């Protein structure tokens, strides 16, 4: 009689979750395991691309991978659903009722049993309890939120152009998301203007507000200043040392008392892990709700639960919540999962390789810094080289998921679509 396979339930199909399950489900050491992926969306998108969907410069129909087809190809099960509770005693995950776009219930609230749980729910914007953010500000935390903002922004720009008025847009937070979103919006408006007799950029007043003293604080000060100057050259007002006190439907108020008119506000400041992680009992959480894990990414009080990516906090060697970190953790855990749960000896330690950082302000400016684990440690670069490197990051992720040949085909398909336009 065949031995029953153990269920490994993966919560979240972002960079960490999707790369982990794609590799783990096909690994020869894991044939005794049954992998199940849970995600509220039916599409995988690369999170660093969310700003392009929010600006409308990329389409998720073209830059996504359906979970269902990937599950068939790689030998795991996909179930749609949003996690609302986790019971470690009963080893059950509760999923909320699933509704379609017409708000018709497709699936009722239900439970998924697990033997091992891998939490890869990513992160969300952190509003720091700022008044009015939840009620009046957009976020670009996931595909649904990005597309909601893009649709509303498009409608507002069309209205502004027809009525000959200015649309006031404020982006709060000058990290990578805020900076790249601002640049992408200007680029998209200029692209739209080339198909029209109107210059749509004259109908938008775009302000980027940052509480710190420079944009992109993880970069060197000279790069931060160059990026700020590049943004102002294309018409983006950058306000530094400007913490937000309150957001309303029509304004953004700074702690200094200064008030700015706002027809739309987007909050991209700070990150935190999803609130559902507080459902875990007697676990240690980081200051931004991440699950504290050991060197093998197991919860400190429950070796049957793992966490990687933005949802995890390795207590002995914490790392920034980035796609680069999430990908490397996924690769490590997918290779060593069975060895870890079987408590095999001589399991290799995870070693993070810092390959550097990249940022692109639309097509106007691109910058990069080589990581600490490269031959050019700390060296910065810009322009065409940085732009190509920025593009390659996404293509590399596609190849991790689809394989080299399918990844190359996806790249060529994008090129053909662009040429056809």
Short mmCIF file of C-alpha atoms in Angstrom, two decimals:
data_model
loop_
_atom_site.label_atom_id
_atom_site.label_comp_id
_atom_site.label_asym_id
_atom_site.label_seq_id
_atom_site.Cartn_x
_atom_site.Cartn_y
_atom_site.Cartn_z
CA UNK A 1 0.00 0.00 0.00
CA UNK A 2 1.39 3.37 -1.05
CA UNK A 3 2.30 5.70 1.78
CA UNK A 4 0.11 8.77 2.02
CA UNK A 5 1.90 11.93 0.96
CA UNK A 6 2.33 14.72 3.48
CA UNK A 7 0.77 18.10 2.66
CA UNK A 8 3.08 21.10 2.32
CA UNK A 9 0.85 24.19 2.11
CA UNK A 10 2.47 27.35 0.75
CA UNK A 11 0.70 30.59 1.65
CA UNK A 12 1.33 33.25 -1.00
CA UNK A 13 2.45 33.13 -4.62
CA UNK A 14 4.83 36.08 -4.65
CA UNK A 15 8.54 35.91 -5.42
CA UNK A 16 9.38 33.69 -2.44
CA UNK A 17 6.36 31.40 -2.57
CA UNK A 18 6.27 30.92 -6.33
CA UNK A 19 9.98 30.25 -6.71
CA UNK A 20 9.93 27.89 -3.74
CA UNK A 21 7.00 25.74 -4.87
CA UNK A 22 8.09 25.70 -8.51
CA UNK A 23 11.46 24.25 -7.53
CA UNK A 24 10.41 22.13 -4.53
CA UNK A 25 7.54 20.34 -6.28
CA UNK A 26 9.94 19.10 -8.98
CA UNK A 27 12.84 18.24 -6.66
CA UNK A 28 13.61 14.49 -6.57
CA UNK A 29 14.04 14.53 -2.77
CA UNK A 30 10.46 15.70 -2.24
CA UNK A 31 8.44 13.04 -4.07
CA UNK A 32 6.80 11.97 -0.78
CA UNK A 33 5.33 15.47 -0.37
CA UNK A 34 2.15 16.96 -1.82
CA UNK A 35 2.55 20.71 -2.46
CA UNK A 36 -0.42 23.09 -2.36
CA UNK A 37 -0.24 26.80 -3.22
CA UNK A 38 -2.77 29.26 -1.77
CA UNK A 39 -3.10 32.77 -3.21
CA UNK A 40 -6.03 35.18 -3.51
CA UNK A 41 -5.06 36.06 -7.08
CA UNK A 42 -4.98 33.67 -10.04
CA UNK A 43 -1.86 35.31 -11.49
CA UNK A 44 1.72 35.53 -10.34
CA UNK A 45 3.35 38.90 -10.94
CA UNK A 46 6.83 40.06 -10.00
CA UNK A 47 6.22 42.52 -7.18
CA UNK A 48 8.93 45.01 -8.24
CA UNK A 49 6.83 45.48 -11.41
CA UNK A 50 3.69 46.58 -9.57
CA UNK A 51 4.44 50.26 -10.21
CA UNK A 52 4.33 49.61 -13.99
CA UNK A 53 0.82 48.16 -13.69
CA UNK A 54 -0.21 51.09 -11.48
CA UNK A 55 1.07 53.55 -14.09
CA UNK A 56 -0.43 51.60 -16.99
CA UNK A 57 2.85 51.10 -18.84
CA UNK A 58 2.64 47.31 -18.54
CA UNK A 59 -0.29 44.92 -18.73
CA UNK A 60 -0.66 42.08 -16.20
CA UNK A 61 -2.18 39.94 -18.95
CA UNK A 62 1.19 40.09 -20.70
CA UNK A 63 3.52 40.17 -17.67
CA UNK A 64 2.11 37.43 -15.49
CA UNK A 65 2.07 33.65 -15.07
CA UNK A 66 -1.22 31.85 -14.29
CA UNK A 67 -0.89 29.78 -11.14
CA UNK A 68 -3.09 27.02 -12.60
CA UNK A 69 -0.95 26.35 -15.67
CA UNK A 70 2.27 26.50 -13.66
CA UNK A 71 0.78 24.06 -11.11
CA UNK A 72 -0.03 21.60 -13.92
CA UNK A 73 3.45 21.96 -15.39
CA UNK A 74 5.32 21.55 -12.10
CA UNK A 75 3.15 19.01 -10.30
CA UNK A 76 1.52 20.89 -7.44
CA UNK A 77 -2.03 22.01 -6.59
CA UNK A 78 -3.27 25.60 -6.70
CA UNK A 79 -6.27 26.79 -4.70
CA UNK A 80 -7.56 30.38 -4.80
CA UNK A 81 -8.26 32.00 -1.46
CA UNK A 82 -7.29 34.58 1.13
CA UNK A 83 -5.91 33.33 4.46
CA UNK A 84 -7.90 34.64 7.41
CA UNK A 85 -6.85 32.29 10.22
CA UNK A 86 -4.13 29.75 11.08
CA UNK A 87 -4.62 27.05 13.71
CA UNK A 88 -1.29 25.50 14.65
CA UNK A 89 -2.85 23.02 17.08
CA UNK A 90 -5.20 21.53 14.48
CA UNK A 91 -2.79 22.24 11.60
CA UNK A 92 -5.49 23.99 9.61
CA UNK A 93 -5.55 27.14 7.51
CA UNK A 94 -8.86 28.98 7.12
CA UNK A 95 -9.59 30.60 3.77
CA UNK A 96 -12.19 33.34 3.35
CA UNK A 97 -15.14 32.85 1.01
CA UNK A 98 -14.06 33.46 -2.59
CA UNK A 99 -16.04 35.90 -4.76
CA UNK A 100 -15.87 36.77 -8.45
CA UNK A 101 -15.83 40.28 -9.94
CA UNK A 102 -19.62 40.47 -9.72
CA UNK A 103 -19.42 39.75 -5.96
CA UNK A 104 -20.99 36.31 -6.39
CA UNK A 105 -19.70 33.68 -3.99
CA UNK A 106 -17.79 31.01 -5.89
CA UNK A 107 -16.33 29.13 -2.94
CA UNK A 108 -17.47 29.16 0.70
CA UNK A 109 -15.18 29.68 3.66
CA UNK A 110 -13.12 26.51 3.91
CA UNK A 111 -10.20 24.81 5.64
CA UNK A 112 -6.96 23.36 4.30
CA UNK A 113 -5.10 20.76 6.37
CA UNK A 114 -1.32 20.82 6.41
CA UNK A 115 1.55 18.76 7.70
CA UNK A 116 4.04 21.51 6.95
CA UNK A 117 3.28 25.17 6.34
CA UNK A 118 5.42 27.61 4.37
CA UNK A 119 4.43 31.25 4.93
CA UNK A 120 5.34 33.56 2.05
CA UNK A 121 2.66 36.23 2.29
CA UNK A 122 5.00 39.09 1.46
CA UNK A 123 4.60 42.56 2.90
CA UNK A 124 2.30 45.56 2.72
CA UNK A 125 2.70 49.31 3.02
CA UNK A 126 3.00 50.51 6.60
CA UNK A 127 0.77 53.52 7.26
CA UNK A 128 2.21 54.00 10.78
CA UNK A 129 -1.38 54.73 11.90
CA UNK A 130 -1.34 58.00 9.96
CA UNK A 131 -4.79 59.54 9.99
CA UNK A 132 -6.79 59.08 6.80
CA UNK A 133 -4.46 56.68 4.97
CA UNK A 134 -6.79 53.68 5.13
CA UNK A 135 -9.80 55.74 4.09
CA UNK A 136 -8.40 58.01 1.40
CA UNK A 137 -5.03 56.81 0.10
CA UNK A 138 -4.30 54.29 -2.63
CA UNK A 139 -1.63 51.62 -2.19
CA UNK A 140 0.20 49.44 -4.72
CA UNK A 141 0.66 46.40 -2.49
CA UNK A 142 -0.82 43.87 -4.89
CA UNK A 143 -2.14 43.59 -8.43
CA UNK A 144 -5.75 44.41 -7.55
CA UNK A 145 -4.74 47.61 -5.74
CA UNK A 146 -2.35 48.63 -8.54
CA UNK A 147 -5.03 48.20 -11.22
CA UNK A 148 -7.59 50.10 -9.13
CA UNK A 149 -5.24 53.08 -8.94
CA UNK A 150 -4.36 52.86 -12.64
CA UNK A 151 -8.01 52.88 -13.71
CA UNK A 152 -8.89 55.83 -11.49
CA UNK A 153 -5.79 57.78 -12.54
CA UNK A 154 -6.59 57.23 -16.20
CA UNK A 155 -10.15 58.49 -15.69
CA UNK A 156 -8.92 61.54 -13.78
CA UNK A 157 -6.34 62.49 -16.42
CA UNK A 158 -8.93 62.20 -19.21
CA UNK A 159 -11.33 64.36 -17.19
CA UNK A 160 -8.62 66.93 -16.49
CA UNK A 161 -7.66 67.12 -20.18
CA UNK A 162 -11.26 67.60 -21.32
CA UNK A 163 -12.12 70.16 -18.64
CA UNK A 164 -8.72 71.89 -18.96
CA UNK A 165 -7.90 71.56 -15.26
CA UNK A 166 -4.95 70.24 -13.28
CA UNK A 167 -5.11 66.92 -11.47
CA UNK A 168 -3.15 67.01 -8.20
CA UNK A 169 -1.45 63.68 -7.45
CA UNK A 170 0.65 63.09 -4.33
CA UNK A 171 2.86 60.07 -3.71
CA UNK A 172 3.96 59.58 -0.10
CA UNK A 173 7.24 57.71 0.34
CA UNK A 174 10.43 58.07 -1.70
CA UNK A 175 11.64 54.50 -1.52
CA UNK A 176 11.97 52.42 -4.68
CA UNK A 177 8.20 52.04 -5.19
CA UNK A 178 7.42 55.74 -4.83
CA UNK A 179 10.32 56.90 -6.99
CA UNK A 180 9.73 54.37 -9.76
CA UNK A 181 5.96 54.92 -9.74
CA UNK A 182 6.38 58.68 -10.13
CA UNK A 183 8.78 58.28 -13.04
CA UNK A 184 6.62 55.66 -14.72
CA UNK A 185 3.51 57.88 -14.53
CA UNK A 186 5.29 60.75 -16.28
CA UNK A 187 6.66 58.37 -18.91
CA UNK A 188 3.20 56.92 -19.55
CA UNK A 189 1.64 60.39 -19.88
CA UNK A 190 4.30 61.38 -22.39
CA UNK A 191 3.74 58.17 -24.33
CA UNK A 192 -0.02 58.82 -24.39
CA UNK A 193 0.63 62.37 -25.59
CA UNK A 194 2.47 61.05 -28.66
CA UNK A 195 -0.81 59.47 -29.84
CA UNK A 196 -2.81 62.65 -29.27
CA UNK A 197 -2.84 66.35 -30.00
CA UNK A 198 -2.75 66.93 -26.23
CA UNK A 199 0.24 67.10 -23.91
CA UNK A 200 -1.21 65.22 -20.97
CA UNK A 201 1.67 66.09 -18.65
CA UNK A 202 0.38 69.68 -18.43
CA UNK A 203 -2.75 68.42 -16.70
CA UNK A 204 -1.02 66.70 -13.79
CA UNK A 205 0.75 68.15 -10.78
CA UNK A 206 2.80 65.34 -9.25
CA UNK A 207 4.40 65.70 -5.82
CA UNK A 208 6.58 63.13 -4.06
CA UNK A 209 6.70 63.55 -0.26
CA UNK A 210 9.40 61.95 1.89
CA UNK A 211 9.81 62.15 5.67
CA UNK A 212 13.57 61.57 5.45
CA UNK A 213 16.27 63.87 4.20
CA UNK A 214 16.73 62.18 0.80
CA UNK A 215 15.06 59.88 -1.69
CA UNK A 216 16.09 56.22 -1.77
CA UNK A 217 17.93 56.24 1.58
CA UNK A 218 19.44 52.79 0.93
CA UNK A 219 21.53 54.25 -1.90
CA UNK A 220 24.60 56.46 -1.55
CA UNK A 221 23.83 60.15 -0.92
CA UNK A 222 25.23 61.24 -4.30
CA UNK A 223 22.98 58.77 -6.14
CA UNK A 224 19.97 59.87 -4.09
CA UNK A 225 20.67 63.48 -5.07
CA UNK A 226 21.10 62.58 -8.75
CA UNK A 227 17.78 60.75 -8.71
CA UNK A 228 16.06 63.71 -7.05
CA UNK A 229 17.42 66.05 -9.70
CA UNK A 230 16.35 63.68 -12.48
CA UNK A 231 12.82 63.60 -11.10
CA UNK A 232 12.56 67.37 -10.84
CA UNK A 233 13.78 67.72 -14.45
CA UNK A 234 10.73 65.81 -15.65
CA UNK A 235 8.32 67.87 -13.58
CA UNK A 236 8.04 65.92 -10.32
CA UNK A 237 8.10 68.10 -7.20
CA UNK A 238 10.14 66.38 -4.44
CA UNK A 239 9.59 67.41 -0.82
CA UNK A 240 12.10 66.08 1.72
CA UNK A 241 11.98 66.23 5.54
CA UNK A 242 8.20 66.36 5.19
CA UNK A 243 6.33 63.90 7.39
CA UNK A 244 2.61 63.49 6.67
CA UNK A 245 0.16 64.23 9.48
CA UNK A 246 -3.17 63.50 7.76
CA UNK A 247 -4.70 62.59 4.41
CA UNK A 248 -8.24 63.56 3.41
CA UNK A 249 -10.21 63.19 0.20
CA UNK A 250 -8.93 66.57 -1.00
CA UNK A 251 -5.68 67.31 0.83
CA UNK A 252 -2.47 66.09 2.42
CA UNK A 253 -1.38 67.87 5.61
CA UNK A 254 2.22 67.76 6.79
CA UNK A 255 3.29 67.74 10.43
CA UNK A 256 4.71 71.20 9.81
CA UNK A 257 1.14 72.36 9.21
CA UNK A 258 1.57 72.89 5.46
CA UNK A 259 -1.42 71.71 3.40
CA UNK A 260 -1.32 70.46 -0.20
CA UNK A 261 -4.26 69.99 -2.50
CA UNK A 262 -4.68 66.33 -3.41
CA UNK A 263 -7.14 64.79 -5.84
CA UNK A 264 -5.41 61.43 -5.41
CA UNK A 265 -2.86 60.29 -2.83
CA UNK A 266 -0.78 57.11 -3.02
CA UNK A 267 0.90 55.72 0.10
CA UNK A 268 4.17 53.84 -0.54
CA UNK A 269 6.00 54.61 2.72
CA UNK A 270 7.31 51.79 4.89
CA UNK A 271 6.57 48.07 4.89
CA UNK A 272 5.09 45.55 7.30
CA UNK A 273 4.05 41.91 7.16
CA UNK A 274 0.31 41.11 6.80
CA UNK A 275 -1.83 41.34 9.93
CA UNK A 276 -2.91 37.70 9.56
CA UNK A 277 0.52 36.67 10.87
CA UNK A 278 -0.60 37.84 14.31
CA UNK A 279 -2.92 34.80 14.28
CA UNK A 280 0.05 32.60 15.15
CA UNK A 281 0.07 31.76 18.85
CA UNK A 282 3.00 32.47 21.15
CA UNK A 283 5.39 33.41 18.35
CA UNK A 284 7.96 36.14 18.28
CA UNK A 285 7.27 38.92 15.78
CA UNK A 286 9.56 41.64 14.51
CA UNK A 287 8.59 45.28 14.88
CA UNK A 288 6.91 45.05 11.45
CA UNK A 289 4.96 41.83 12.17
CA UNK A 290 7.42 39.40 10.54
CA UNK A 291 7.68 35.87 11.95
CA UNK A 292 10.95 35.23 13.79
CA UNK A 293 12.62 32.10 12.38
CA UNK A 294 15.81 30.11 12.89
CA UNK A 295 18.64 29.65 10.38
CA UNK A 296 16.58 27.03 8.52
CA UNK A 297 13.53 29.39 8.35
CA UNK A 298 11.46 27.42 10.88
CA UNK A 299 9.37 29.19 13.52
CA UNK A 300 11.23 29.25 16.80
CA UNK A 301 8.41 27.40 18.59
CA UNK A 302 7.06 25.25 15.72
CA UNK A 303 9.44 23.36 13.38
CA UNK A 304 6.52 22.41 11.10
CA UNK A 305 5.99 26.02 10.07
CA UNK A 306 8.44 27.84 7.83
CA UNK A 307 8.56 31.48 6.71
CA UNK A 308 10.64 33.07 3.96
CA UNK A 309 10.68 36.34 2.09
CA UNK A 310 9.17 39.52 3.50
CA UNK A 311 7.11 37.53 6.03
CA UNK A 312 10.18 36.23 7.85
CA UNK A 313 12.76 37.64 10.20
CA UNK A 314 15.91 35.59 10.71
CA UNK A 315 16.72 36.55 14.26
CA UNK A 316 20.46 35.90 14.13
CA UNK A 317 21.05 37.58 10.76
CA UNK A 318 18.15 39.83 9.67
CA UNK A 319 17.93 40.93 6.04
CA UNK A 320 16.00 43.66 4.27
CA UNK A 321 12.62 42.66 2.78
CA UNK A 322 13.59 42.64 -0.90
CA UNK A 323 12.86 40.44 -3.91
CA UNK A 324 16.55 39.50 -4.07
CA UNK A 325 16.47 38.14 -0.51
CA UNK A 326 13.15 36.34 -1.09
CA UNK A 327 14.43 34.60 -4.22
CA UNK A 328 17.62 33.34 -2.60
CA UNK A 329 15.75 32.07 0.47
CA UNK A 330 13.27 30.25 -1.80
CA UNK A 331 16.06 28.52 -3.70
CA UNK A 332 17.77 27.44 -0.46
CA UNK A 333 14.61 26.08 1.17
CA UNK A 334 13.45 24.27 -1.98
CA UNK A 335 16.74 22.35 -2.10
CA UNK A 336 16.93 21.49 1.59
CA UNK A 337 13.29 21.17 2.67
CA UNK A 338 13.21 17.39 3.18
CA UNK A 339 16.59 17.39 4.89
CA UNK A 340 15.43 20.07 7.31
CA UNK A 341 12.16 18.40 8.30
CA UNK A 342 13.97 15.04 8.66
CA UNK A 343 16.62 16.72 10.83
CA UNK A 344 19.38 15.37 8.63
CA UNK A 345 22.97 16.13 9.63
CA UNK A 346 25.24 18.50 7.74
CA UNK A 347 22.52 20.75 6.32
CA UNK A 348 24.30 23.69 4.67
CA UNK A 349 23.68 27.13 6.13
CA UNK A 350 21.89 29.76 4.08
CA UNK A 351 24.31 32.34 2.73
CA UNK A 352 22.92 35.54 1.29
CA UNK A 353 24.77 36.96 -1.71
CA UNK A 354 24.33 40.72 -1.99
CA UNK A 355 24.41 41.42 -5.72
CA UNK A 356 23.54 45.09 -5.37
CA UNK A 357 20.63 47.47 -5.90
CA UNK A 358 18.98 49.03 -8.95
CA UNK A 359 16.43 51.77 -9.51
CA UNK A 360 14.92 53.21 -12.67
CA UNK A 361 12.99 56.50 -12.99
CA UNK A 362 11.05 55.52 -16.09
CA UNK A 363 13.27 55.87 -19.15
CA UNK A 364 14.79 59.08 -17.84
CA UNK A 365 17.43 57.83 -15.40
CA UNK A 366 18.71 54.50 -14.10
CA UNK A 367 21.20 53.86 -11.33
CA UNK A 368 22.79 50.82 -9.73
CA UNK A 369 25.23 49.84 -7.01
CA UNK A 370 27.23 46.61 -6.99
CA UNK A 371 26.66 44.51 -3.86
CA UNK A 372 29.08 43.55 -1.13
CA UNK A 373 29.53 40.05 -2.59
CA UNK A 374 30.70 41.20 -6.00
CA UNK A 375 34.13 42.04 -7.39
CA UNK A 376 33.07 45.70 -7.74
CA UNK A 377 31.81 46.06 -4.16
CA UNK A 378 30.08 49.40 -3.62
CA UNK A 379 30.81 50.73 -7.12
CA UNK A 380 27.91 52.67 -8.63
CA UNK A 381 26.90 52.79 -12.27
CA UNK A 382 24.18 54.54 -14.26
CA UNK A 383 22.59 55.08 -17.64
CA UNK A 384 22.19 52.35 -20.26
CA UNK A 385 24.13 49.75 -18.25
CA UNK A 386 21.90 50.26 -15.21
CA UNK A 387 18.77 50.16 -17.38
CA UNK A 388 19.78 46.85 -18.96
CA UNK A 389 20.61 45.41 -15.53
CA UNK A 390 17.20 46.53 -14.25
CA UNK A 391 15.44 44.77 -17.13
CA UNK A 392 17.55 41.64 -16.69
CA UNK A 393 16.45 41.25 -13.06
CA UNK A 394 12.89 40.61 -14.19
CA UNK A 395 13.95 38.34 -17.04
CA UNK A 396 16.09 36.34 -14.64
CA UNK A 397 13.05 35.84 -12.40
CA UNK A 398 11.01 34.65 -15.40
CA UNK A 399 13.69 32.10 -16.23
CA UNK A 400 13.78 30.89 -12.61
CA UNK A 401 10.05 30.17 -12.89
CA UNK A 402 9.56 29.14 -16.52
CA UNK A 403 12.97 27.72 -17.30
CA UNK A 404 15.49 29.21 -19.70
CA UNK A 405 13.71 28.45 -22.98
CA UNK A 406 10.22 29.48 -21.90
CA UNK A 407 11.71 32.57 -20.26
CA UNK A 408 13.48 33.52 -23.49
CA UNK A 409 10.24 32.97 -25.43
CA UNK A 410 8.40 35.27 -23.00
CA UNK A 411 11.09 37.91 -23.51
CA UNK A 412 10.83 37.63 -27.32
CA UNK A 413 7.02 37.77 -27.12
CA UNK A 414 7.29 41.07 -25.25
CA UNK A 415 9.61 42.40 -27.95
CA UNK A 416 7.24 41.39 -30.75
CA UNK A 417 4.29 43.03 -28.94
CA UNK A 418 6.24 46.28 -28.61
CA UNK A 419 7.34 46.24 -32.26
CA UNK A 420 3.75 45.57 -33.37
CA UNK A 421 2.63 48.75 -31.67
#
